Amino acid sequence: MALFTLVGGPCNGNIVDATALHLSPGDPVDCGGVRYIWNGGRPQPRRGCRQPEAVASAAHSTRDRSGKPGIGSCTSSRSRRRTSSGELGLLAPVSGVCQDKPMPMLAVTESQLIDAAGTIQDVYECTYAVAGHPGSFTFTVPKDGDVLAAAEAAVSALVAQVNALYGL
Amino acid sequence: MASSAFVPPDLVFEDLSGLVNPSDAYTVVSAMPSDMEGVGTDLIESVEITFQVTGRSGFFTVEIPLVGFRIFESGIDLTSEAGIVNSLYGL
């Protein structure tokens, strides 16, 4: 069994069983909207970003106290050095995006939606950047109810959709 | 025959911003009386508050019914509304 630890990005610290997933050295793993790739079991140099403290140790996390990814989660590495099968290696993101800011939300504004019945609904209109892809994407969440839960679900759906579209 | 022109009265909007508690988390731009839907077809008096969240761009609004003693005893606190905006930016 070959175990790998995802380093940096949204899935930092996640363990991947390469054998179970039929992964070969160099194969990418998509997780949390970011593409990770086997880097030969060593931490990658992260130009332009502060080195995450947890890179050297997969047991640590770059997430801060609030659970958000820590600052310095650099995903610019593109090294494809290989290591022997079975070694506990590191999978580093290769999306080409160096996220010094843990906030891909570009803007939050207010808007209103009118449904087919003519009912007006107050919403937050959120403009979001998906890591690894250019452009910005917008979704709305009702101002009524649990705004944050709805927004988190919308973000997950948006990231999945954008990644799927770019994968076509 | 003398002619006269109708002069509309100046519109006067009551400023209710004094009902909102001051905070470092937000800045009140305006607080105007309004009406919002109540039960059934009834309208109830409300205050429509436009505010800015500290450190964020744009303006946000919230409409709060002017009923209940909470408003007048402790003032209107928009901390939770500002917190929602900040949390959205944190996603």
PDB file of C-alpha atoms in Angstrom:
ATOM      1  CA  MET A   1       0.000   0.000   0.000  1.00  0.00           C
ATOM      2  CA  ALA A   2       1.369   3.396  -0.994  1.00  0.00           C
ATOM      3  CA  LEU A   3       0.182   6.242   1.137  1.00  0.00           C
ATOM      4  CA  PHE A   4       0.542   9.855   0.184  1.00  0.00           C
ATOM      5  CA  THR A   5      -0.208  13.027   2.032  1.00  0.00           C
ATOM      6  CA  LEU A   6      -1.665  16.027   0.274  1.00  0.00           C
ATOM      7  CA  VAL A   7       0.345  19.097   1.183  1.00  0.00           C
ATOM      8  CA  GLY A   8      -0.978  22.621   1.023  1.00  0.00           C
ATOM      9  CA  GLY A   9      -4.194  23.808  -0.490  1.00  0.00           C
ATOM     10  CA  PRO A  10      -7.684  22.883   0.636  1.00  0.00           C
ATOM     11  CA  CYS A  11      -6.928  19.201   1.273  1.00  0.00           C
ATOM     12  CA  ASN A  12      -3.745  19.697   3.230  1.00  0.00           C
ATOM     13  CA  GLY A  13      -3.071  16.711   5.445  1.00  0.00           C
ATOM     14  CA  ASN A  14      -5.420  14.345   3.642  1.00  0.00           C
ATOM     15  CA  ILE A  15      -4.058  10.835   3.191  1.00  0.00           C
ATOM     16  CA  VAL A  16      -4.408   9.206  -0.207  1.00  0.00           C
ATOM     17  CA  ASP A  17      -4.022   5.488  -0.785  1.00  0.00           C
ATOM     18  CA  ALA A  18      -2.393   5.378  -4.191  1.00  0.00           C
ATOM     19  CA  THR A  19      -2.814   1.619  -4.429  1.00  0.00           C
ATOM     20  CA  ALA A  20      -6.527   1.736  -3.831  1.00  0.00           C
ATOM     21  CA  LEU A  21      -6.907   4.543  -6.340  1.00  0.00           C
ATOM     22  CA  HIS A  22      -4.659   2.760  -8.872  1.00  0.00           C
ATOM     23  CA  LEU A  23      -2.349   5.758  -9.017  1.00  0.00           C
ATOM     24  CA  SER A  24       1.027   5.577 -10.629  1.00  0.00           C
ATOM     25  CA  PRO A  25       3.889   7.945  -9.887  1.00  0.00           C
ATOM     26  CA  GLY A  26       3.135  11.282 -11.505  1.00  0.00           C
ATOM     27  CA  ASP A  27      -0.609  10.771 -11.677  1.00  0.00           C
ATOM     28  CA  PRO A  28      -2.604  13.787 -10.484  1.00  0.00           C
ATOM     29  CA  VAL A  29      -5.150  13.759  -7.707  1.00  0.00           C
ATOM     30  CA  ASP A  30      -7.939  16.315  -7.690  1.00  0.00           C
ATOM     31  CA  CYS A  31      -9.141  17.391  -4.292  1.00  0.00           C
ATOM     32  CA  GLY A  32     -11.019  20.466  -3.187  1.00  0.00           C
ATOM     33  CA  GLY A  33     -10.739  22.062  -6.592  1.00  0.00           C
ATOM     34  CA  VAL A  34      -6.965  21.766  -6.645  1.00  0.00           C
ATOM     35  CA  ARG A  35      -4.838  19.305  -8.566  1.00  0.00           C
ATOM     36  CA  TYR A  36      -2.134  17.578  -6.574  1.00  0.00           C
ATOM     37  CA  ILE A  37       0.676  15.551  -8.032  1.00  0.00           C
ATOM     38  CA  TRP A  38       3.320  13.278  -6.616  1.00  0.00           C
ATOM     39  CA  ASN A  39       6.483  15.246  -6.117  1.00  0.00           C
ATOM     40  CA  GLY A  40       8.829  12.501  -5.088  1.00  0.00           C
ATOM     41  CA  GLY A  41       8.221  12.548  -1.390  1.00  0.00           C
ATOM     42  CA  ARG A  42       9.889  15.834  -0.640  1.00  0.00           C
ATOM     43  CA  PRO A  43       8.457  19.265   0.024  1.00  0.00           C
ATOM     44  CA  GLN A  44       8.424  21.563  -2.950  1.00  0.00           C
ATOM     45  CA  PRO A  45      10.101  24.952  -3.104  1.00  0.00           C
ATOM     46  CA  ARG A  46       7.423  27.580  -2.980  1.00  0.00           C
ATOM     47  CA  ARG A  47       8.557  30.687  -4.741  1.00  0.00           C
ATOM     48  CA  GLY A  48       6.660  33.784  -3.897  1.00  0.00           C
ATOM     49  CA  CYS A  49       4.931  32.287  -0.906  1.00  0.00           C
ATOM     50  CA  ARG A  50       5.868  31.898   2.682  1.00  0.00           C
ATOM     51  CA  GLN A  51       6.691  28.317   3.379  1.00  0.00           C
ATOM     52  CA  PRO A  52       3.796  26.638   5.143  1.00  0.00           C
ATOM     53  CA  GLU A  53       4.936  25.379   8.485  1.00  0.00           C
ATOM     54  CA  ALA A  54       3.278  22.055   7.926  1.00  0.00           C
ATOM     55  CA  VAL A  55       4.939  21.192   4.639  1.00  0.00           C
ATOM     56  CA  ALA A  56       7.691  19.181   6.210  1.00  0.00           C
ATOM     57  CA  SER A  57       5.293  17.278   8.403  1.00  0.00           C
ATOM     58  CA  ALA A  58       2.130  15.894   6.938  1.00  0.00           C
ATOM     59  CA  ALA A  59       0.691  15.480  10.398  1.00  0.00           C
ATOM     60  CA  HIS A  60       0.396  19.206  10.789  1.00  0.00           C
ATOM     61  CA  SER A  61      -2.120  21.440   9.126  1.00  0.00           C
ATOM     62  CA  THR A  62      -1.823  24.858   7.528  1.00  0.00           C
ATOM     63  CA  ARG A  63      -5.319  25.666   8.619  1.00  0.00           C
ATOM     64  CA  ASP A  64      -5.698  28.422  11.107  1.00  0.00           C
ATOM     65  CA  ARG A  65      -7.806  28.390  14.229  1.00  0.00           C
ATOM     66  CA  SER A  66     -10.937  29.109  12.273  1.00  0.00           C
ATOM     67  CA  GLY A  67     -10.365  26.105  10.060  1.00  0.00           C
ATOM     68  CA  LYS A  68      -9.496  28.126   6.986  1.00  0.00           C
ATOM     69  CA  PRO A  69      -6.444  27.259   4.931  1.00  0.00           C
ATOM     70  CA  GLY A  70      -3.464  29.063   6.318  1.00  0.00           C
ATOM     71  CA  ILE A  71      -1.703  31.867   4.565  1.00  0.00           C
ATOM     72  CA  GLY A  72       1.103  30.626   2.400  1.00  0.00           C
ATOM     73  CA  SER A  73      -0.647  27.624   0.905  1.00  0.00           C
ATOM     74  CA  CYS A  74       1.322  27.805  -2.290  1.00  0.00           C
ATOM     75  CA  THR A  75       0.228  25.654  -5.176  1.00  0.00           C
ATOM     76  CA  SER A  76       2.712  26.687  -7.811  1.00  0.00           C
ATOM     77  CA  SER A  77       4.915  23.634  -7.801  1.00  0.00           C
ATOM     78  CA  ARG A  78       5.144  21.623 -10.986  1.00  0.00           C
ATOM     79  CA  SER A  79       7.921  19.188 -10.143  1.00  0.00           C
ATOM     80  CA  ARG A  80       7.316  15.614 -11.241  1.00  0.00           C
ATOM     81  CA  ARG A  81      10.220  13.830  -9.583  1.00  0.00           C
ATOM     82  CA  ARG A  82       9.373  10.258  -8.781  1.00  0.00           C
ATOM     83  CA  THR A  83       9.995   8.098  -5.794  1.00  0.00           C
ATOM     84  CA  SER A  84       9.953   4.396  -5.204  1.00  0.00           C
ATOM     85  CA  SER A  85       6.586   2.754  -4.894  1.00  0.00           C
ATOM     86  CA  GLY A  86       5.387   2.280  -1.359  1.00  0.00           C
ATOM     87  CA  GLU A  87       7.230   5.239   0.057  1.00  0.00           C
ATOM     88  CA  LEU A  88       5.276   7.712   2.096  1.00  0.00           C
ATOM     89  CA  GLY A  89       5.435  10.581  -0.353  1.00  0.00           C
ATOM     90  CA  LEU A  90       3.977  14.028  -0.650  1.00  0.00           C
ATOM     91  CA  LEU A  91       1.522  15.190  -3.235  1.00  0.00           C
ATOM     92  CA  ALA A  92       1.888  18.868  -3.937  1.00  0.00           C
ATOM     93  CA  PRO A  93      -0.732  20.924  -5.728  1.00  0.00           C
ATOM     94  CA  VAL A  94       0.165  21.942  -9.258  1.00  0.00           C
ATOM     95  CA  SER A  95      -2.705  24.196 -10.146  1.00  0.00           C
ATOM     96  CA  GLY A  96      -0.306  27.023 -10.894  1.00  0.00           C
ATOM     97  CA  VAL A  97      -1.995  29.310  -8.438  1.00  0.00           C
ATOM     98  CA  CYS A  98      -0.090  30.744  -5.543  1.00  0.00           C
ATOM     99  CA  GLN A  99      -2.674  31.734  -3.003  1.00  0.00           C
ATOM    100  CA  ASP A 100      -1.129  34.099  -0.558  1.00  0.00           C
ATOM    101  CA  LYS A 101      -4.617  35.145   0.442  1.00  0.00           C
ATOM    102  CA  PRO A 102      -6.901  32.517   1.894  1.00  0.00           C
ATOM    103  CA  MET A 103      -9.866  34.454   0.558  1.00  0.00           C
ATOM    104  CA  PRO A 104     -10.924  33.702  -2.991  1.00  0.00           C
ATOM    105  CA  MET A 105     -14.147  35.646  -2.429  1.00  0.00           C
ATOM    106  CA  LEU A 106     -13.759  38.714  -4.601  1.00  0.00           C
ATOM    107  CA  ALA A 107     -16.903  40.624  -3.789  1.00  0.00           C
ATOM    108  CA  VAL A 108     -20.089  40.405  -1.793  1.00  0.00           C
ATOM    109  CA  THR A 109     -22.950  42.622  -2.854  1.00  0.00           C
ATOM    110  CA  GLU A 110     -26.673  42.744  -2.444  1.00  0.00           C
ATOM    111  CA  SER A 111     -29.208  41.979  -5.105  1.00  0.00           C
ATOM    112  CA  GLN A 112     -32.753  40.806  -5.611  1.00  0.00           C
ATOM    113  CA  LEU A 113     -34.159  37.873  -7.518  1.00  0.00           C
ATOM    114  CA  ILE A 114     -37.657  37.708  -8.957  1.00  0.00           C
ATOM    115  CA  ASP A 115     -39.086  34.256  -9.415  1.00  0.00           C
ATOM    116  CA  ALA A 116     -41.703  33.169 -11.942  1.00  0.00           C
ATOM    117  CA  ALA A 117     -44.487  34.076  -9.533  1.00  0.00           C
ATOM    118  CA  GLY A 118     -43.176  37.606  -9.229  1.00  0.00           C
ATOM    119  CA  THR A 119     -41.926  37.201  -5.706  1.00  0.00           C
ATOM    120  CA  ILE A 120     -38.914  39.296  -4.886  1.00  0.00           C
ATOM    121  CA  GLN A 121     -36.180  37.668  -2.853  1.00  0.00           C
ATOM    122  CA  ASP A 122     -33.317  39.537  -1.255  1.00  0.00           C
ATOM    123  CA  VAL A 123     -30.012  37.810  -1.852  1.00  0.00           C
ATOM    124  CA  TYR A 124     -26.316  38.222  -1.379  1.00  0.00           C
ATOM    125  CA  GLU A 125     -24.490  38.084  -4.674  1.00  0.00           C
ATOM    126  CA  CYS A 126     -21.063  36.570  -4.233  1.00  0.00           C
ATOM    127  CA  THR A 127     -18.272  36.746  -6.797  1.00  0.00           C
ATOM    128  CA  TYR A 128     -15.835  33.929  -6.291  1.00  0.00           C
ATOM    129  CA  ALA A 129     -12.505  32.897  -7.791  1.00  0.00           C
ATOM    130  CA  VAL A 130     -11.884  29.207  -8.216  1.00  0.00           C
ATOM    131  CA  ALA A 131      -8.309  28.231  -7.458  1.00  0.00           C
ATOM    132  CA  GLY A 132      -6.480  27.057 -10.504  1.00  0.00           C
ATOM    133  CA  HIS A 133      -8.774  28.613 -13.055  1.00  0.00           C
ATOM    134  CA  PRO A 134      -8.931  32.123 -14.477  1.00  0.00           C
ATOM    135  CA  GLY A 135     -11.941  34.319 -14.215  1.00  0.00           C
ATOM    136  CA  SER A 136     -14.544  34.866 -11.571  1.00  0.00           C
ATOM    137  CA  PHE A 137     -17.867  33.223 -10.955  1.00  0.00           C
ATOM    138  CA  THR A 138     -20.996  34.463  -9.286  1.00  0.00           C
ATOM    139  CA  PHE A 139     -23.624  32.812  -7.169  1.00  0.00           C
ATOM    140  CA  THR A 140     -26.386  34.091  -4.953  1.00  0.00           C
ATOM    141  CA  VAL A 141     -27.614  33.032  -1.553  1.00  0.00           C
ATOM    142  CA  PRO A 142     -30.870  34.135   0.070  1.00  0.00           C
ATOM    143  CA  LYS A 143     -30.520  36.629   2.871  1.00  0.00           C
ATOM    144  CA  ASP A 144     -33.143  34.694   4.772  1.00  0.00           C
ATOM    145  CA  GLY A 145     -32.176  31.606   6.684  1.00  0.00           C
ATOM    146  CA  ASP A 146     -28.710  30.239   7.266  1.00  0.00           C
ATOM    147  CA  VAL A 147     -26.695  32.401   4.890  1.00  0.00           C
ATOM    148  CA  LEU A 148     -23.330  30.842   5.623  1.00  0.00           C
ATOM    149  CA  ALA A 149     -24.489  27.258   5.270  1.00  0.00           C
ATOM    150  CA  ALA A 150     -26.114  28.107   1.960  1.00  0.00           C
ATOM    151  CA  ALA A 151     -23.004  29.949   0.808  1.00  0.00           C
ATOM    152  CA  GLU A 152     -20.700  27.088   1.746  1.00  0.00           C
ATOM    153  CA  ALA A 153     -22.871  24.660  -0.178  1.00  0.00           C
ATOM    154  CA  ALA A 154     -22.965  27.037  -3.130  1.00  0.00           C
ATOM    155  CA  VAL A 155     -19.187  27.385  -3.103  1.00  0.00           C
ATOM    156  CA  SER A 156     -18.722  23.622  -3.120  1.00  0.00           C
ATOM    157  CA  ALA A 157     -21.146  23.234  -5.987  1.00  0.00           C
ATOM    158  CA  LEU A 158     -19.570  26.093  -7.893  1.00  0.00           C
ATOM    159  CA  VAL A 159     -16.046  24.734  -7.534  1.00  0.00           C
ATOM    160  CA  ALA A 160     -17.193  21.297  -8.650  1.00  0.00           C
ATOM    161  CA  GLN A 161     -18.993  22.729 -11.652  1.00  0.00           C
ATOM    162  CA  VAL A 162     -16.106  24.918 -12.751  1.00  0.00           C
ATOM    163  CA  ASN A 163     -13.615  22.100 -12.365  1.00  0.00           C
ATOM    164  CA  ALA A 164     -15.910  19.820 -14.322  1.00  0.00           C
ATOM    165  CA  LEU A 165     -16.285  22.360 -17.099  1.00  0.00           C
ATOM    166  CA  TYR A 166     -12.540  22.874 -17.330  1.00  0.00           C
ATOM    167  CA  GLY A 167     -12.160  19.131 -17.452  1.00  0.00           C
ATOM    168  CA  LEU A 168     -14.264  18.766 -20.582  1.00  0.00           C
TER     169      LEU A 168
ATOM    170  CA  MET B   1     -57.322  86.271 -13.227  1.00  0.00           C
ATOM    171  CA  ALA B   2     -54.452  85.603 -10.948  1.00  0.00           C
ATOM    172  CA  SER B   3     -52.625  82.379 -11.581  1.00  0.00           C
ATOM    173  CA  SER B   4     -51.008  80.277  -8.935  1.00  0.00           C
ATOM    174  CA  ALA B   5     -48.505  77.518  -9.150  1.00  0.00           C
ATOM    175  CA  PHE B   6     -48.612  74.470  -7.015  1.00  0.00           C
ATOM    176  CA  VAL B   7     -45.508  74.136  -4.939  1.00  0.00           C
ATOM    177  CA  PRO B   8     -45.033  70.661  -3.567  1.00  0.00           C
ATOM    178  CA  PRO B   9     -43.873  70.481  -0.014  1.00  0.00           C
ATOM    179  CA  ASP B  10     -40.346  69.442   0.618  1.00  0.00           C
ATOM    180  CA  LEU B  11     -40.015  65.783   1.294  1.00  0.00           C
ATOM    181  CA  VAL B  12     -38.749  65.262   4.778  1.00  0.00           C
ATOM    182  CA  PHE B  13     -37.231  61.950   5.705  1.00  0.00           C
ATOM    183  CA  GLU B  14     -36.873  61.162   9.302  1.00  0.00           C
ATOM    184  CA  ASP B  15     -33.400  60.058  10.246  1.00  0.00           C
ATOM    185  CA  LEU B  16     -33.549  57.042  12.498  1.00  0.00           C
ATOM    186  CA  SER B  17     -29.848  56.362  12.583  1.00  0.00           C
ATOM    187  CA  GLY B  18     -29.876  57.179  16.257  1.00  0.00           C
ATOM    188  CA  LEU B  19     -31.607  53.859  16.823  1.00  0.00           C
ATOM    189  CA  VAL B  20     -28.518  51.982  15.662  1.00  0.00           C
ATOM    190  CA  ASN B  21     -25.752  51.300  18.104  1.00  0.00           C
ATOM    191  CA  PRO B  22     -22.401  52.674  16.948  1.00  0.00           C
ATOM    192  CA  SER B  23     -19.747  50.050  16.332  1.00  0.00           C
ATOM    193  CA  ASP B  24     -16.292  49.641  14.870  1.00  0.00           C
ATOM    194  CA  ALA B  25     -17.635  46.760  12.804  1.00  0.00           C
ATOM    195  CA  TYR B  26     -19.917  48.880  10.646  1.00  0.00           C
ATOM    196  CA  THR B  27     -20.868  52.413   9.692  1.00  0.00           C
ATOM    197  CA  VAL B  28     -24.470  53.482   9.287  1.00  0.00           C
ATOM    198  CA  VAL B  29     -25.074  55.419   6.093  1.00  0.00           C
ATOM    199  CA  SER B  30     -28.768  56.000   6.558  1.00  0.00           C
ATOM    200  CA  ALA B  31     -31.704  54.724   8.572  1.00  0.00           C
ATOM    201  CA  MET B  32     -35.058  55.638   7.094  1.00  0.00           C
ATOM    202  CA  PRO B  33     -38.586  54.736   8.094  1.00  0.00           C
ATOM    203  CA  SER B  34     -40.216  52.225   5.823  1.00  0.00           C
ATOM    204  CA  ASP B  35     -42.946  49.633   5.718  1.00  0.00           C
ATOM    205  CA  MET B  36     -42.552  45.919   5.401  1.00  0.00           C
ATOM    206  CA  GLU B  37     -44.921  43.053   4.929  1.00  0.00           C
ATOM    207  CA  GLY B  38     -46.458  41.793   8.091  1.00  0.00           C
ATOM    208  CA  VAL B  39     -48.872  38.977   8.612  1.00  0.00           C
ATOM    209  CA  GLY B  40     -51.206  38.636   5.664  1.00  0.00           C
ATOM    210  CA  THR B  41     -51.530  41.859   3.737  1.00  0.00           C
ATOM    211  CA  ASP B  42     -50.822  44.153   6.644  1.00  0.00           C
ATOM    212  CA  LEU B  43     -47.871  46.449   6.500  1.00  0.00           C
ATOM    213  CA  ILE B  44     -45.875  47.147   9.593  1.00  0.00           C
ATOM    214  CA  GLU B  45     -43.606  50.058  10.243  1.00  0.00           C
ATOM    215  CA  SER B  46     -39.952  49.342   9.879  1.00  0.00           C
ATOM    216  CA  VAL B  47     -36.603  51.005   9.539  1.00  0.00           C
ATOM    217  CA  GLU B  48     -34.432  50.394   6.502  1.00  0.00           C
ATOM    218  CA  ILE B  49     -30.803  50.738   7.408  1.00  0.00           C
ATOM    219  CA  THR B  50     -28.017  51.110   4.883  1.00  0.00           C
ATOM    220  CA  PHE B  51     -24.601  50.435   6.278  1.00  0.00           C
ATOM    221  CA  GLN B  52     -21.027  49.724   5.322  1.00  0.00           C
ATOM    222  CA  VAL B  53     -18.966  46.940   6.779  1.00  0.00           C
ATOM    223  CA  THR B  54     -15.591  48.077   8.019  1.00  0.00           C
ATOM    224  CA  GLY B  55     -12.873  47.013   5.629  1.00  0.00           C
ATOM    225  CA  ARG B  56     -15.292  45.909   2.903  1.00  0.00           C
ATOM    226  CA  SER B  57     -16.508  47.686  -0.175  1.00  0.00           C
ATOM    227  CA  GLY B  58     -20.121  48.299  -0.995  1.00  0.00           C
ATOM    228  CA  PHE B  59     -23.278  49.030   0.895  1.00  0.00           C
ATOM    229  CA  PHE B  60     -25.618  46.635   2.604  1.00  0.00           C
ATOM    230  CA  THR B  61     -29.152  47.033   3.782  1.00  0.00           C
ATOM    231  CA  VAL B  62     -31.275  45.484   6.430  1.00  0.00           C
ATOM    232  CA  GLU B  63     -34.919  46.142   7.208  1.00  0.00           C
ATOM    233  CA  ILE B  64     -35.982  45.767  10.798  1.00  0.00           C
ATOM    234  CA  PRO B  65     -39.560  46.041  12.059  1.00  0.00           C
ATOM    235  CA  LEU B  66     -40.160  48.880  14.479  1.00  0.00           C
ATOM    236  CA  VAL B  67     -42.073  46.742  16.880  1.00  0.00           C
ATOM    237  CA  GLY B  68     -41.085  45.326  20.191  1.00  0.00           C
ATOM    238  CA  PHE B  69     -39.267  46.932  23.027  1.00  0.00           C
ATOM    239  CA  ARG B  70     -35.859  45.526  22.079  1.00  0.00           C
ATOM    240  CA  ILE B  71     -35.106  48.306  19.656  1.00  0.00           C
ATOM    241  CA  PHE B  72     -35.900  51.115  21.960  1.00  0.00           C
ATOM    242  CA  GLU B  73     -34.300  49.704  25.052  1.00  0.00           C
ATOM    243  CA  SER B  74     -31.017  48.494  23.697  1.00  0.00           C
ATOM    244  CA  GLY B  75     -30.754  49.955  20.226  1.00  0.00           C
ATOM    245  CA  ILE B  76     -30.263  48.099  16.963  1.00  0.00           C
ATOM    246  CA  ASP B  77     -27.067  46.114  16.720  1.00  0.00           C
ATOM    247  CA  LEU B  78     -25.822  45.241  13.228  1.00  0.00           C
ATOM    248  CA  THR B  79     -22.829  43.243  14.411  1.00  0.00           C
ATOM    249  CA  SER B  80     -24.322  39.961  13.257  1.00  0.00           C
ATOM    250  CA  GLU B  81     -25.177  41.409   9.837  1.00  0.00           C
ATOM    251  CA  ALA B  82     -21.629  42.690   9.463  1.00  0.00           C
ATOM    252  CA  GLY B  83     -20.384  39.313  10.621  1.00  0.00           C
ATOM    253  CA  ILE B  84     -22.292  37.567   7.863  1.00  0.00           C
ATOM    254  CA  VAL B  85     -20.645  39.742   5.233  1.00  0.00           C
ATOM    255  CA  ASN B  86     -17.216  39.154   6.728  1.00  0.00           C
ATOM    256  CA  SER B  87     -17.886  35.426   6.881  1.00  0.00           C
ATOM    257  CA  LEU B  88     -18.894  35.379   3.226  1.00  0.00           C
ATOM    258  CA  TYR B  89     -15.621  37.057   2.347  1.00  0.00           C
ATOM    259  CA  GLY B  90     -13.864  34.393   4.368  1.00  0.00           C
ATOM    260  CA  LEU B  91     -15.227  31.486   2.342  1.00  0.00           C
TER     261      LEU B  91
END
